[in-house]
Coordinates of C-alpha atoms in Angstrom, one line a residue:
Chain A
X1 CA -9.3 -6.6 17.7
X2 CA -7.0 -4.1 15.8
X3 CA -8.0 -0.5 16.2
X4 CA -9.6 0.2 13.0
X5 CA -12.8 2.5 12.7
X6 CA -14.6 3.0 9.4
X7 CA -17.4 5.7 9.0
X8 CA -19.9 5.6 8.0
X9 CA -21.0 2.2 8.3
X10 CA -23.9 2.7 6.3
X11 CA -24.8 5.0 3.5
X12 CA -27.3 5.4 1.0
X13 CA -26.7 8.0 -1.6
X14 CA -27.7 9.0 -5.6
X15 CA -26.0 8.4 -8.7
X16 CA -23.4 11.4 -9.5
X17 CA -22.8 12.7 -5.8
X18 CA -19.4 12.6 -4.4
X19 CA -19.0 10.3 -1.7
X20 CA -16.0 9.9 0.9
X21 CA -15.3 6.8 3.2
X22 CA -13.0 7.0 6.0
X23 CA -10.7 4.6 7.7
X24 CA -9.0 5.5 11.0
X25 CA -6.3 3.3 12.5
X26 CA -4.7 3.6 16.3
X27 CA -2.4 1.0 15.4
X28 CA 0.5 3.3 13.8
X29 CA 0.6 0.8 10.8
X30 CA 2.4 2.1 7.8
X31 CA 0.2 0.3 5.1
X32 CA -3.4 0.9 4.7
X33 CA -5.8 -0.8 2.0
X34 CA -9.1 -0.2 0.9
X35 CA -10.8 -3.1 -0.8
X36 CA -14.4 -3.6 -2.0
X37 CA -16.5 -7.2 -1.3
X38 CA -18.9 -8.2 -4.2
X39 CA -20.5 -11.6 -4.3
X40 CA -18.7 -13.7 -6.5
X41 CA -15.6 -11.7 -6.6
X42 CA -14.3 -12.0 -3.0
X43 CA -12.2 -9.2 -2.0
X44 CA -10.7 -6.7 -4.7
X45 CA -8.1 -4.1 -4.0
X46 CA -9.0 -0.4 -4.9
X47 CA -6.1 1.5 -3.7
X48 CA -3.6 1.1 -1.0
X49 CA -1.0 3.5 0.9
X50 CA 2.6 2.7 1.9
X51 CA 2.8 5.9 4.1
X52 CA 1.5 9.4 4.6
X53 CA 1.0 10.9 0.8
X54 CA 2.2 7.5 -0.7
X55 CA -0.5 5.8 -2.5
X56 CA -0.9 3.3 -5.2
X57 CA -3.4 1.7 -7.6
X58 CA -5.2 -1.2 -6.9
X59 CA -7.0 -4.0 -9.7
X60 CA -10.4 -2.0 -9.4
X61 CA -8.9 1.5 -9.3
X62 CA -11.2 3.4 -11.9
X63 CA -13.7 5.8 -10.5
X64 CA -12.1 5.8 -7.0
X65 CA -9.5 8.5 -5.4
X66 CA -7.7 8.2 -2.1
X67 CA -5.8 10.4 0.3
X68 CA -3.6 10.0 3.3
X69 CA -2.8 13.2 5.3
X70 CA -1.9 11.5 8.5
X71 CA -0.7 7.9 9.6
X72 CA -4.0 7.2 11.3
X73 CA -6.3 8.6 8.6
X74 CA -7.2 6.9 4.9
X75 CA -9.9 8.3 2.7
X76 CA -11.6 6.9 -0.3
X77 CA -13.5 9.1 -2.4
X78 CA -16.1 8.1 -5.1
X79 CA -15.8 11.3 -7.1
X80 CA -19.2 10.8 -9.1
X81 CA -20.9 7.6 -7.6
X82 CA -22.5 5.1 -10.0
X83 CA -24.6 2.1 -9.5
X84 CA -21.9 -0.3 -10.2
X85 CA -19.9 1.2 -7.0
X86 CA -22.6 -0.3 -4.8
X87 CA -20.5 -2.5 -2.5
X88 CA -19.3 -3.4 1.0
X89 CA -16.2 -1.4 1.3
X90 CA -13.5 -2.4 3.9
X91 CA -10.3 -1.0 5.1
X92 CA -7.6 -2.8 5.9
X93 CA -3.9 -2.2 7.6
X94 CA -0.9 -3.9 8.3
X95 CA 2.6 -3.6 9.8
X96 CA 4.4 -4.4 6.6
X97 CA 4.1 -5.6 3.2
X98 CA 5.7 -8.9 3.4
X99 CA 4.7 -11.6 5.9
X100 CA 2.5 -9.9 8.3
X101 CA -1.3 -10.4 8.1
X102 CA -3.7 -7.5 7.1
X103 CA -6.2 -6.7 10.0
X104 CA -9.5 -5.3 8.6
X105 CA -12.4 -2.6 10.0
X106 CA -16.0 -4.0 9.8
X107 CA -16.9 -2.2 6.6
X108 CA -19.2 0.4 5.1
X109 CA -22.0 -0.7 3.4
X110 CA -22.6 1.7 0.5
X111 CA -25.8 1.8 -1.9
X112 CA -26.2 4.1 -4.9
X113 CA -29.5 4.3 -6.1
Chain B
X1 CA 0.4 -12.8 -11.9
X2 CA -0.9 -14.3 -8.2
X3 CA -4.3 -15.8 -7.9
X4 CA -6.1 -18.2 -5.3
X5 CA -9.1 -20.8 -6.2
X6 CA -11.6 -21.9 -3.6
X7 CA -13.5 -24.6 -5.7
X8 CA -16.3 -25.0 -3.4
X9 CA -19.0 -22.4 -3.0
X10 CA -20.3 -24.1 0.0
X11 CA -19.2 -26.5 2.6
X12 CA -21.8 -28.5 4.8
X13 CA -20.5 -30.6 7.6
X14 CA -22.1 -31.9 10.7
X15 CA -21.3 -30.7 14.0
X16 CA -18.4 -32.8 15.5
X17 CA -17.2 -33.9 12.1
X18 CA -13.9 -32.8 10.2
X19 CA -14.0 -29.8 8.3
X20 CA -11.7 -29.3 5.3
X21 CA -11.9 -26.1 3.1
X22 CA -9.8 -26.3 0.0
X23 CA -7.5 -23.7 -1.5
X24 CA -5.1 -23.6 -4.3
X25 CA -2.9 -20.7 -5.5
X26 CA -0.9 -19.5 -8.4
X27 CA 2.5 -17.7 -7.8
X28 CA 5.6 -17.0 -10.0
X29 CA 7.8 -17.5 -7.0
X30 CA 7.1 -18.8 -3.5
X31 CA 4.0 -17.8 -2.0
X32 CA 2.9 -16.2 1.5
X33 CA -0.4 -17.8 2.3
X34 CA -3.3 -16.8 4.6
X35 CA -6.5 -17.7 6.1
X36 CA -9.2 -15.4 7.3
X37 CA -12.7 -16.0 8.5
X38 CA -15.6 -13.5 8.3
X39 CA -18.8 -13.4 10.3
X40 CA -22.2 -11.6 9.1
X41 CA -21.6 -7.5 9.0
X42 CA -18.0 -7.7 10.0
X43 CA -14.8 -7.5 8.7
X44 CA -12.1 -10.4 7.8
X45 CA -10.6 -11.9 10.8
X46 CA -7.0 -13.5 10.4
X47 CA -6.7 -17.0 11.5
X48 CA -3.1 -18.2 10.6
X49 CA -0.5 -18.1 7.8
X50 CA 2.2 -19.9 6.2
X51 CA 5.6 -18.1 5.5
X52 CA 8.4 -20.8 5.7
X53 CA 9.3 -23.9 7.7
X54 CA 6.8 -26.4 9.0
X55 CA 4.1 -27.4 6.3
X56 CA 1.3 -27.7 8.9
X57 CA 0.5 -24.5 10.5
X58 CA -1.6 -24.0 13.5
X59 CA -4.0 -21.3 14.0
X60 CA -6.8 -19.6 16.1
X61 CA -9.8 -21.4 17.3
X62 CA -8.4 -25.1 16.6
X63 CA -7.8 -24.3 12.8
X64 CA -4.8 -25.4 11.3
X65 CA -3.7 -25.7 7.3
X66 CA -1.3 -27.8 5.3
X67 CA 1.0 -26.5 2.9
X68 CA 1.6 -28.6 -0.2
X69 CA 4.0 -27.2 -2.5
X70 CA 3.9 -29.9 -5.3
X71 CA 0.1 -29.6 -5.2
X72 CA 0.2 -25.6 -4.7
X73 CA -2.5 -26.1 -2.3
X74 CA -3.2 -24.9 1.4
X75 CA -6.1 -26.4 3.0
X76 CA -7.8 -25.4 5.9
X77 CA -8.5 -27.9 8.4
X78 CA -10.6 -28.3 11.8
X79 CA -10.9 -31.9 13.4
X80 CA -14.4 -31.2 14.9
X81 CA -16.4 -28.8 13.6
X82 CA -18.6 -26.6 15.8
X83 CA -21.7 -24.6 15.0
X84 CA -20.1 -21.4 15.7
X85 CA -17.6 -22.2 12.6
X86 CA -20.4 -21.5 10.4
X87 CA -19.1 -18.4 8.4
X88 CA -17.3 -17.5 5.2
X89 CA -13.6 -18.1 4.6
X90 CA -10.9 -16.9 2.5
X91 CA -8.0 -18.0 1.4
X92 CA -5.3 -15.2 0.1
X93 CA -1.6 -15.4 -1.2
X94 CA 1.0 -13.2 -1.7
X95 CA 3.7 -13.7 -4.2
X96 CA 7.1 -13.4 -2.4
X97 CA 8.8 -11.3 -4.7
X98 CA 10.4 -7.5 -3.9
X99 CA 7.9 -5.0 -3.9
X100 CA 4.9 -6.7 -4.1
X101 CA 2.7 -5.8 -1.6
X102 CA -0.7 -7.1 -2.7
X103 CA -2.8 -10.1 -1.8
X104 CA -5.1 -11.8 -4.1
X105 CA -7.9 -13.3 -2.4
X106 CA -10.3 -16.1 -3.1
X107 CA -14.0 -15.7 -4.0
X108 CA -14.6 -17.2 -0.2
X109 CA -16.3 -20.5 0.7
X110 CA -19.4 -20.4 2.8
X111 CA -19.0 -23.0 5.6
X112 CA -22.4 -24.7 7.2
X113 CA -21.9 -26.6 10.2
X114 CA -25.3 -28.6 10.9
X115 CA -26.3 -29.1 14.7

């Protein structure tokens, strides 16, 4: 398995609170991604990074921000969590953006009450 | 825009029978195609990919997939299903134009292999 660690694995929090999820990789891959998985929607890209301090928006980026200060760490922040952000969040990494597959962490289950 | 359709929510198959999971795609250029499998409480695991070359691609755990450009399909197949193949399967596509570094995923197919 690719060396990807997501933390925390589970979190319950209240509406309006800030939340930060962490993705840590040991593969030294350039590309890192944050997805959310919801029933009936498959996986949807939130943000991705193509290098240290280089990030871009995905298809569902509203309400989320990211930061990547080191190659191995990619943080996802919900500035003010809402119930619609209750989901399972997955981090993925890849060596390049073209023909190499993405490899996924085991996810963070986030519940916002 | 790139997109994937997985038309069946759930596929039921008896153990030992052939398994097929359907995927069709839409891209403006040429596709890179991927299949992933997800077991409960785990992340997606890569099974196989089509980039170029032979239309029949072989992957992990005895799975294979056939790329059909005229039908814009990339169906996943296994000759003899196992109970342990019960999982959620995702097809994904990337449109092969410069600068596109995003994958589009289908909604997933739940596969149930009946003993």
